CSV table of C-alpha atoms in Angstrom, one decimal:
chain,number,residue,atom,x,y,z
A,1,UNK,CA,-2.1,-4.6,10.8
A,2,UNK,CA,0.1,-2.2,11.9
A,3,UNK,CA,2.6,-4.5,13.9
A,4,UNK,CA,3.9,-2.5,17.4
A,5,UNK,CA,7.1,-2.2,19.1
A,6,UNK,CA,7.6,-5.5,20.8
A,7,UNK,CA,5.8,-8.0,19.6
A,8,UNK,CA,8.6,-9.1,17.1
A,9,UNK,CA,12.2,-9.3,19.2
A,10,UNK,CA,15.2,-7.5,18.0
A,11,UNK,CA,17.0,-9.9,15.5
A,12,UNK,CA,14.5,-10.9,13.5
A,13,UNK,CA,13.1,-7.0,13.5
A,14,UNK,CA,16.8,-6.5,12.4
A,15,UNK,CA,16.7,-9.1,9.4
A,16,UNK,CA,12.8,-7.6,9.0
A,17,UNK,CA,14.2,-4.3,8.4
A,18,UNK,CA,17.3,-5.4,6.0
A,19,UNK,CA,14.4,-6.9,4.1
A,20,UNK,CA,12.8,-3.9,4.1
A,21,UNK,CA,15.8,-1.3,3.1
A,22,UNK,CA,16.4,-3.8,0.5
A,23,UNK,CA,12.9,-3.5,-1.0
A,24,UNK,CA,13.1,-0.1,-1.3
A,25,UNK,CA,15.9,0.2,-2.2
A,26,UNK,CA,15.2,-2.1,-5.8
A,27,UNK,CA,12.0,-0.1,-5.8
A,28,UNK,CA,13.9,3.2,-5.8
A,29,UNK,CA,15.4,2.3,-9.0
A,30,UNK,CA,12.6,0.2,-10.7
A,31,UNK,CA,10.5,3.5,-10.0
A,32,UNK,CA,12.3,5.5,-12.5
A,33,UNK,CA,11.0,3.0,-15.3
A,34,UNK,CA,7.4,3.3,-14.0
A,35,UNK,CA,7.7,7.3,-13.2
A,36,UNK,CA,6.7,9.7,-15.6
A,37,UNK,CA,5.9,13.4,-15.9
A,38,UNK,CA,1.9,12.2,-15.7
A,39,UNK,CA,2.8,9.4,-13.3
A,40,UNK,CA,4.6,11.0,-10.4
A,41,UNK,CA,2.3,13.4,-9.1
A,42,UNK,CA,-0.2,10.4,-9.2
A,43,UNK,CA,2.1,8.1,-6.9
A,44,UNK,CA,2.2,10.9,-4.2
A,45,UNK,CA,-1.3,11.1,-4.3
A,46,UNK,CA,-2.1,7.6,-4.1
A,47,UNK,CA,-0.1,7.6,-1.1
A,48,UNK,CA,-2.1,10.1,0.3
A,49,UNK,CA,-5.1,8.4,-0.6
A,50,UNK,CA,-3.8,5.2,1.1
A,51,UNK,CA,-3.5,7.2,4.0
A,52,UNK,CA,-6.7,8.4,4.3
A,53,UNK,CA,-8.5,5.1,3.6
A,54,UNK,CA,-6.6,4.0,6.3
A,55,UNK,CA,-8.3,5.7,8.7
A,56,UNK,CA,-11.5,4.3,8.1
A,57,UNK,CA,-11.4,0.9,10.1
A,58,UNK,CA,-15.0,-0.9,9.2
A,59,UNK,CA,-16.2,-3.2,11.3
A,60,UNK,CA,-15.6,-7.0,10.0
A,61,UNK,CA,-17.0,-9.8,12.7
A,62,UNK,CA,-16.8,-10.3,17.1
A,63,UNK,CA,-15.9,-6.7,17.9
A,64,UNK,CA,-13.2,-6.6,15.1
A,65,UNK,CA,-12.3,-4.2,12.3
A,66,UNK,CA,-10.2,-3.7,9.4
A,67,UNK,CA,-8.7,-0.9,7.2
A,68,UNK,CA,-6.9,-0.9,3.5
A,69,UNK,CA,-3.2,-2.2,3.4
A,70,UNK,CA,-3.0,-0.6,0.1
A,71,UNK,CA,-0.5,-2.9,-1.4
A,72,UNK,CA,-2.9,-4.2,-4.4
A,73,UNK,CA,-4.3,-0.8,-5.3
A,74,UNK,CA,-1.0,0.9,-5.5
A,75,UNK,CA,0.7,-1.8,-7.4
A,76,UNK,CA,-2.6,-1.6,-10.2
A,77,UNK,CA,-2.7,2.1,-10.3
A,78,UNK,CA,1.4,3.0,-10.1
A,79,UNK,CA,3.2,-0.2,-10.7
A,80,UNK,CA,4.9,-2.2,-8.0
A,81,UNK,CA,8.4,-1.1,-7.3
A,82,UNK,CA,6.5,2.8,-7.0
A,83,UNK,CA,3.6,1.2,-4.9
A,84,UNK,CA,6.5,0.0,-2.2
A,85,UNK,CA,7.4,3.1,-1.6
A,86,UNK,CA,4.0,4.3,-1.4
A,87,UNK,CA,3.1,2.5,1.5
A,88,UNK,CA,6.4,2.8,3.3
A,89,UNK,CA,5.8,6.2,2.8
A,90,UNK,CA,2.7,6.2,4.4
A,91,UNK,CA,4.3,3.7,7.4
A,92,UNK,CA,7.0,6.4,7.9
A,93,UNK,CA,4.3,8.8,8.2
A,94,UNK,CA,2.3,6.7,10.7
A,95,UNK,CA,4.9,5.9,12.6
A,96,UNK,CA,6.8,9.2,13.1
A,97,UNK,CA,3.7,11.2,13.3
A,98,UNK,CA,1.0,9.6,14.8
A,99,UNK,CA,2.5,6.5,16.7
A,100,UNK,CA,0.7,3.7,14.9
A,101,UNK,CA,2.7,1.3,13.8
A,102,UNK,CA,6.4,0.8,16.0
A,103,UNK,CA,9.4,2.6,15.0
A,104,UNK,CA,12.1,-1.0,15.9
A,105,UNK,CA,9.3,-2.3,14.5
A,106,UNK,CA,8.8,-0.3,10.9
A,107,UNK,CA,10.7,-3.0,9.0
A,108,UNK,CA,8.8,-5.4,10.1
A,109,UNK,CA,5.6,-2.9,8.8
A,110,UNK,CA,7.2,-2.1,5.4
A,111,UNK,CA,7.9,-6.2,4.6
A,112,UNK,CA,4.7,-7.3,5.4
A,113,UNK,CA,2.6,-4.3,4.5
A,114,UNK,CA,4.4,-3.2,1.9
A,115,UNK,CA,6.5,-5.6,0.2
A,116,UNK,CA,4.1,-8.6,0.7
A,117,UNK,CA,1.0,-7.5,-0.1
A,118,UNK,CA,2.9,-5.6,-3.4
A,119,UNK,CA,4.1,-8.7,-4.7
A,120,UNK,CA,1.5,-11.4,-4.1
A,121,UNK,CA,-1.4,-8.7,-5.1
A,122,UNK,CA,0.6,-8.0,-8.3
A,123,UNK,CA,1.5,-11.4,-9.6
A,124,UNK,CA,-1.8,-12.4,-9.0
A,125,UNK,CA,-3.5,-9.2,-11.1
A,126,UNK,CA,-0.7,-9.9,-13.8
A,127,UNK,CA,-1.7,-13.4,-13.9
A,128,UNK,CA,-5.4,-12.9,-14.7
A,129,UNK,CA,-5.1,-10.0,-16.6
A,130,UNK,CA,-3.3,-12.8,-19.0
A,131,UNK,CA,-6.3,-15.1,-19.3
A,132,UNK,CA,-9.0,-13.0,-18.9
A,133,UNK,CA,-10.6,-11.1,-21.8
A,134,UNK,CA,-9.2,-7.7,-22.1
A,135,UNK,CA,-11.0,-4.6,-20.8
A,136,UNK,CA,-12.9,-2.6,-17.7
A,137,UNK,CA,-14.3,-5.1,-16.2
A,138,UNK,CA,-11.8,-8.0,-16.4
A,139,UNK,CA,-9.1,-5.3,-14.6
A,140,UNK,CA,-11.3,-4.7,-11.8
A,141,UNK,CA,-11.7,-8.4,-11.8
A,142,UNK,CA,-8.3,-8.8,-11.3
A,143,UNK,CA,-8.3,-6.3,-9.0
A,144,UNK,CA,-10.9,-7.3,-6.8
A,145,UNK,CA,-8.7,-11.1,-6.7
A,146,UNK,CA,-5.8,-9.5,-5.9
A,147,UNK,CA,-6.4,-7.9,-3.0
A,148,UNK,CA,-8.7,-9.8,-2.0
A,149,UNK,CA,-5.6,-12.4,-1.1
A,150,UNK,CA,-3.1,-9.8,-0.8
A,151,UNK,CA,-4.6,-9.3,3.0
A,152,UNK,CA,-4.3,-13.4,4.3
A,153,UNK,CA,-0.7,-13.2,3.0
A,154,UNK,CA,0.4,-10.6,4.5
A,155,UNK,CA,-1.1,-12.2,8.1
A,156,UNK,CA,0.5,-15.2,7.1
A,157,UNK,CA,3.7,-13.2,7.1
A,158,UNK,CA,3.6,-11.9,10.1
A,159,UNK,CA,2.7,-15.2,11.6
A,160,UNK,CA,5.8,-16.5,10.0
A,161,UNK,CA,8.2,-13.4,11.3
A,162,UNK,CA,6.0,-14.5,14.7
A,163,UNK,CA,6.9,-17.7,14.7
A,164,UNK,CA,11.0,-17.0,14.6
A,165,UNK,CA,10.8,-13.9,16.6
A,166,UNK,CA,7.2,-13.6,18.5
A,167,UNK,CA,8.4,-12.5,22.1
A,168,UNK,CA,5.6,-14.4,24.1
A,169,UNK,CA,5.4,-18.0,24.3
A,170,UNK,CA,1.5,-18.5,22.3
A,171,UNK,CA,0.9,-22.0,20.3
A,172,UNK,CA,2.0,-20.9,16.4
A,173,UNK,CA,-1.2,-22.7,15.4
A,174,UNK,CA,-3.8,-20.5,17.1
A,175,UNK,CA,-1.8,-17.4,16.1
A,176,UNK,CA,-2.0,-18.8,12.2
A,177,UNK,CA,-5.3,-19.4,12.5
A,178,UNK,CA,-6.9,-16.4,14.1
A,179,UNK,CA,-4.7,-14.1,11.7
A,180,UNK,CA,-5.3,-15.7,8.7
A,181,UNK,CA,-8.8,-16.5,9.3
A,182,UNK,CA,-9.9,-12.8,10.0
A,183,UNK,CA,-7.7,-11.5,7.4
A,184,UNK,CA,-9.5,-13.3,4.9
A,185,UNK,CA,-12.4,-11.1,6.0
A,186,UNK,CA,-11.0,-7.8,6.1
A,187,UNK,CA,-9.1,-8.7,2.8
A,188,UNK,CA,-13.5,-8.7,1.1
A,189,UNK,CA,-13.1,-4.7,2.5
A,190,UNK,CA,-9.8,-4.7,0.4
A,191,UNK,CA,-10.5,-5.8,-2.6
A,192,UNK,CA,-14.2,-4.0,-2.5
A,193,UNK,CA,-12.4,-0.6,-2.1
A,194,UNK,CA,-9.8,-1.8,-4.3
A,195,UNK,CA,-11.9,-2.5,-7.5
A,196,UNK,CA,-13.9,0.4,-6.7
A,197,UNK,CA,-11.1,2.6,-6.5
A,198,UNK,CA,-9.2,0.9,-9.8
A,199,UNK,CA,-12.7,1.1,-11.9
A,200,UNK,CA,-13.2,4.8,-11.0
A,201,UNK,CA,-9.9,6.3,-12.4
A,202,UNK,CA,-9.7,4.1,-15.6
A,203,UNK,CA,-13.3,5.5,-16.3
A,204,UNK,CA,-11.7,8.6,-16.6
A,205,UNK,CA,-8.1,8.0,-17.2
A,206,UNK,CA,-7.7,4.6,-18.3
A,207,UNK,CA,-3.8,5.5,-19.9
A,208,UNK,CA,-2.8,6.7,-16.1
A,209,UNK,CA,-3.6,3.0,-14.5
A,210,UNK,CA,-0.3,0.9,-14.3
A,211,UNK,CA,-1.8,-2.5,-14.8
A,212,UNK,CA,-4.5,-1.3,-17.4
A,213,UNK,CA,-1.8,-0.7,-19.9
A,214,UNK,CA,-2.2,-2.7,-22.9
A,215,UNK,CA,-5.5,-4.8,-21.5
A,216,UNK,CA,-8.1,-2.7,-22.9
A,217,UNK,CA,-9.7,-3.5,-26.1
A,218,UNK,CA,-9.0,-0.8,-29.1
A,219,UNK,CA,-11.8,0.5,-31.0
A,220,UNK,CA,-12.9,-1.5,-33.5
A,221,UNK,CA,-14.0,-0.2,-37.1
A,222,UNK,CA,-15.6,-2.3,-39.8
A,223,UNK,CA,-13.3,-2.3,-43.1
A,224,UNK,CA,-14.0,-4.2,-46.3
A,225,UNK,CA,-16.4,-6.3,-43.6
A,226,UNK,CA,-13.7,-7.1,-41.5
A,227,UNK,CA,-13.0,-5.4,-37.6
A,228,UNK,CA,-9.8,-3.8,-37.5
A,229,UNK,CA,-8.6,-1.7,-34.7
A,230,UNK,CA,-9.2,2.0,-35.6
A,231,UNK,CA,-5.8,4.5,-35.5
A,232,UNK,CA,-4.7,5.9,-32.4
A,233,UNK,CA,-6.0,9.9,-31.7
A,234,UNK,CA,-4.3,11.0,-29.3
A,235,UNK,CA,-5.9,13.6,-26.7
A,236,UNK,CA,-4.6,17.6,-27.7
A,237,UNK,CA,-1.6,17.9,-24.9
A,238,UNK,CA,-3.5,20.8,-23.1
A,239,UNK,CA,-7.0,18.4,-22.9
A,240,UNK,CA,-4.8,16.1,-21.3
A,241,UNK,CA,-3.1,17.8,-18.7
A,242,UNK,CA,-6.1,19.6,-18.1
A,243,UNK,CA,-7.7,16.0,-17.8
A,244,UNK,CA,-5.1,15.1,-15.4
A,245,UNK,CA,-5.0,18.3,-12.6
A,246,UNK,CA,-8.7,17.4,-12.2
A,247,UNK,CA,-8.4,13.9,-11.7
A,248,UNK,CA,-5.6,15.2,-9.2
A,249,UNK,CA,-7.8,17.9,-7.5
A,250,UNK,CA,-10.9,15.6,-7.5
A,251,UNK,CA,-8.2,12.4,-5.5
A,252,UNK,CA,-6.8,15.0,-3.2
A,253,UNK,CA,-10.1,16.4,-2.3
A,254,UNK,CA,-11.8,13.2,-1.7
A,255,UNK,CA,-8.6,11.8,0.7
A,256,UNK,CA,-9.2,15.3,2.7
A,257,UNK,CA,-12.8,14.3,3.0
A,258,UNK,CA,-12.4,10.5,4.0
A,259,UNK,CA,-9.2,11.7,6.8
A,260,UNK,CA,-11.3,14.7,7.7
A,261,UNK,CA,-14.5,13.6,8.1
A,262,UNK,CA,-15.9,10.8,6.9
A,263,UNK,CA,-12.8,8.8,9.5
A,264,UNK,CA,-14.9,10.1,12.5
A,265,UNK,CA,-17.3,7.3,11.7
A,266,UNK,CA,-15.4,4.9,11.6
A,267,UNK,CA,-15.4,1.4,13.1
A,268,UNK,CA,-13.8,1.9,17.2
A,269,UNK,CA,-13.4,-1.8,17.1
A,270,UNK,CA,-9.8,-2.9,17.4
A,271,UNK,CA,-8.7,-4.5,14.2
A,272,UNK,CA,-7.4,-8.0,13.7
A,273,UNK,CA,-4.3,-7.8,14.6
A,274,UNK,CA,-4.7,-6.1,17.9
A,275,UNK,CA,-8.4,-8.1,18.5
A,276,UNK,CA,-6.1,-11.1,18.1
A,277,UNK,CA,-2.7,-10.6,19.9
A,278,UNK,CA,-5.1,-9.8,22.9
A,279,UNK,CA,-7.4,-12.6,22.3
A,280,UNK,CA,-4.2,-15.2,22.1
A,281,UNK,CA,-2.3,-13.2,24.8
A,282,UNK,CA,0.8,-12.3,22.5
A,283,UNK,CA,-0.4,-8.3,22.9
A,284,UNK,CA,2.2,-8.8,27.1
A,285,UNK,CA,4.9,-7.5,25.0
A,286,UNK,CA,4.3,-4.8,23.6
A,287,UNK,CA,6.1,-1.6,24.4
A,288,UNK,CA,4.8,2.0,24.4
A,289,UNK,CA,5.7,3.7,21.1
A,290,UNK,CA,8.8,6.2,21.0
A,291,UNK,CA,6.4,8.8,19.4
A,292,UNK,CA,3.6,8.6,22.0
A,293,UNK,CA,3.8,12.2,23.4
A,294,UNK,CA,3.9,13.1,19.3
A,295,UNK,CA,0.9,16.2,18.7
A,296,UNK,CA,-0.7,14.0,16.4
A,297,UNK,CA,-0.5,11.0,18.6
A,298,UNK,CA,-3.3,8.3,18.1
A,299,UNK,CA,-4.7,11.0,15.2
A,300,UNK,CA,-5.4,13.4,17.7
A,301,UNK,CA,-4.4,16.8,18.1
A,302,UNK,CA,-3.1,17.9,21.3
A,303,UNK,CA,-4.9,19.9,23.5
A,304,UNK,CA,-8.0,20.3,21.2
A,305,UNK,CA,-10.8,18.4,23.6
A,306,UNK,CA,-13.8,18.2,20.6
A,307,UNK,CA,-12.6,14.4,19.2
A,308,UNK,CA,-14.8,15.3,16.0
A,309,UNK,CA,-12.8,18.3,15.4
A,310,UNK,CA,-9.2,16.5,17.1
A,311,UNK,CA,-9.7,13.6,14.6
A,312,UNK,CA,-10.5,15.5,11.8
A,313,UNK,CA,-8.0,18.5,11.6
A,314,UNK,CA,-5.7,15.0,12.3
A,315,UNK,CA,-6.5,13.3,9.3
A,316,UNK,CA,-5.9,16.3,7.2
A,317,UNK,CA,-2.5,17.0,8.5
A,318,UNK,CA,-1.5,13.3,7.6
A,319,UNK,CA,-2.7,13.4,4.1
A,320,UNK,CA,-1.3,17.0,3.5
A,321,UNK,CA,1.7,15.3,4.8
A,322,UNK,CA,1.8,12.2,2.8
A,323,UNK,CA,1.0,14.0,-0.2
A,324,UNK,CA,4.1,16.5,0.2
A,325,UNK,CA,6.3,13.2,1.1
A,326,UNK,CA,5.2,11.2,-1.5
A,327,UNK,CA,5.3,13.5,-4.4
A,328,UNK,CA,8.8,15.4,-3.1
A,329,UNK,CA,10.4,11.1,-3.1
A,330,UNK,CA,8.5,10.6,-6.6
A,331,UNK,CA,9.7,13.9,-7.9
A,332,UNK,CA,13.1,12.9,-7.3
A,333,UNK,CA,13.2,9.8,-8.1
A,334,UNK,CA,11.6,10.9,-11.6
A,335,UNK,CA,14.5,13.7,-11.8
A,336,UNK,CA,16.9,11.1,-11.4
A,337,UNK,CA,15.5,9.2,-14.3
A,338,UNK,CA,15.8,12.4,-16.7
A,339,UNK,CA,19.1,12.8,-15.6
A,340,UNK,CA,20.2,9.2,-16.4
A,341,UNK,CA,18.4,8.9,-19.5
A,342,UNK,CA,16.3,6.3,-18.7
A,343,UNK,CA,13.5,6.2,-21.2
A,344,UNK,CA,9.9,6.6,-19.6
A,345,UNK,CA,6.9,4.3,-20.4
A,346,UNK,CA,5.9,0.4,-18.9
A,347,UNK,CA,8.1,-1.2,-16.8
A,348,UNK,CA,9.2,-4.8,-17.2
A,349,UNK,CA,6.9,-7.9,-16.9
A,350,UNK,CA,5.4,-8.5,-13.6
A,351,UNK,CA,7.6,-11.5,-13.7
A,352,UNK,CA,11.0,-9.6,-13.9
A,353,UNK,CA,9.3,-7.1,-11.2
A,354,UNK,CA,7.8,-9.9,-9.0
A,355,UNK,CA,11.4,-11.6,-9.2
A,356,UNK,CA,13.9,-9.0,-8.7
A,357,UNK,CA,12.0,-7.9,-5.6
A,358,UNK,CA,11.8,-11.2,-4.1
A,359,UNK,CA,15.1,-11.8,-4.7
A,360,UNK,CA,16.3,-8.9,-3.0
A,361,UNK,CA,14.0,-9.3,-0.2
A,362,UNK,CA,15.9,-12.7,-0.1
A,363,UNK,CA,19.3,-11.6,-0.6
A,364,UNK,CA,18.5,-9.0,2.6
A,365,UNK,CA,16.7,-11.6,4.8
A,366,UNK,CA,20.0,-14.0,4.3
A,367,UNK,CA,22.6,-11.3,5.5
A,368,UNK,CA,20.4,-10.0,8.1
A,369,UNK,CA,19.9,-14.3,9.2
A,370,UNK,CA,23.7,-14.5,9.2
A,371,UNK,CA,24.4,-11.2,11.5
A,372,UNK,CA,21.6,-11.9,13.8
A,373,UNK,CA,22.5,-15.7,14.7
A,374,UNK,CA,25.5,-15.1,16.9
A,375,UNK,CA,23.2,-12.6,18.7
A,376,UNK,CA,20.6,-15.1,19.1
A,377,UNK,CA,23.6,-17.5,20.4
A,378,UNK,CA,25.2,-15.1,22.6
């Protein structure tokens, strides 16, 4: 759904992007609550990961495919102000590197991919992890939900940024219902690779998984025949990290395979974005990207004629990358959180992350309304 240069016009990519530095900006800070020593290198990884699964459109209905937005499995496995920033991350990336995704238009990207799919995925997982039973399964239940209509709302916000700033004159009603309608599709591939993903690493490391904190079940013991919950025993520190360097190894390893090999099979098919801006006619403005003459253009290497071997060698460079600009922004923003003092562990309710978000992103979109107007009236 990466949205190109000129399909959105300038003002509203302008209030677009205000949303978006907004966003990050409250993430930036909500991050150091959700950051930890264990935590960070995670978050750069997961943006890798993102990445990766990125490149591996699969084919979804009529000639049309869809990849991961990543929203909902960031939000699970890192928390949602750190999961913004992983996918903007992985925008930048995209954008800068490989030209997918327009650089006017990369607020636009980051609000819809980003900061919609974040919230709506989120505050639906936090919602059923409320009233369903706590453990495994019910997370990846939640997990599966949430992503699962994470994907239709971020189409519907595009249609929405469309319908104020679309620069080609296409009925709003055939544009909603294309997007959402094949959204709804690709968002089954979402929340399949979602719940996978989520059920893997708490198999293995359920304490590292965000929205699994506090929803499994203790260990029960049978006391004076009563169940109790049995006391805490902590993993020896060394077990731990050891524990944790391989789950690392084994995610970093597995996004190199997926970007540098597995992506050559994937679907050719455009996906539902592009299959529907030129099936509605809207695709007439779009502009060639900034970055097209980039190396790594259309995840490609220059002058390297074998495509498996282009593609490939590609795909690795973006998630080696990704993983170096994710964890160096995650390092940081962890630094800054020793250096403050802020005290490491959960971070606030989803509510209280679901609202200050929104109301930022709200805050943003009003400025950037009130500069863009007089543009619009000029």
């Amino acid at each position: 759904m990466h949205v190109p240069d000129g399909f959105i016009n300038a003002p509203v990519s302008v209030a677009a992007g205000a949303v978006a530095v907004g966003a990050v900006a409250v993430s930036l800070r909500g991050a150091r609550r959700e950051l930890d020593e264990r935590t960070a290198p995670l978050a750069g990884l997961v943006a890798a990961f993102i990445f990766a699964v990125q490149m591996l459109n699969f084919p979804v209905a009529a000639g049309t495919s869809g990849h991961l937005l990543g929203g909902a499995l960031a939000a699970i496995l890192v928390g949602p102000y750190t999961a913004v920033l992983c996918v903007s991350v992985v925008l930048l990336m995209q954008g800068l590197l490989f030209a997918d995704g327009g650089l006017t238009a990369l607020g636009v990207n980051i609000t819809v991919m980003a900061c919609v799919t974040t919230v709506v995925a989120y505050a639906i997982f936090r919602g059923l992890a409320k009233v369903l039973p706590r453990g495994r399964r019910s997370v990846t239940a939640a997990a599966f939900t949430a992503a699962l209509v994470s994907v239709p709302a971020a189409a519907a916000a595009f249609t929405l940024l469309y319908a104020v700033g679309g620069t080609t004159d296409v009925p709003l009603g055939k544009v909603a219902t294309a997007m959402i309608g094949v959204h709804v599709l690709i968002g089954i591939g979402e929340a399949a690779i979602t719940a996978l993903t989520v059920g893997a690493v708490i198999a293995v490391r359920p304490d590292l998984v965000h929205g699994a904190r506090g929803l499994t079940a203790p260990l029960k013991l049978r006391v004076g025949g009563e169940l109790v919950d049995a006391p805490a025993t902590p993993a020896p520190a060394a077990a731990a990290a050891g524990s944790h360097r391989k789950l690392w190894a084994a995610g970093l390893v597995t996004s190199l395979t997926l970007a540098g090999f597995v992506s050559f099979y994937a679907s050719t098919n455009p996906d539902g974005l592009e299959k529907v801006a030129h099936d509605k006619g809207f695709d007439k403005g779009e502009k060639e990207h900034d970055a097209a003459d980039s190396p790594l253009a259309d995840y490609g290497v220059k002058d390297i004629t074998n495509a498996r071997l282009s593609g490939g060698l590609a795909g690795v460079i973006g998630v080696g990358v990704t993983v170096v600009a994710g964890s160096a922004v995650f390092w940081a923003v962890r630094r800054r959180r020793d250096g403050d003092g802020t005290e490491s562990g959960p971070a606030s309710t989803a509510t209280d992350d679901v609202t200050a978000v929104t109301a930022t992103a709200a805050t943003s979109t009003t400025s950037a309304t009130s500069v863009t107007k007089p543009a619009e009236n000029a």
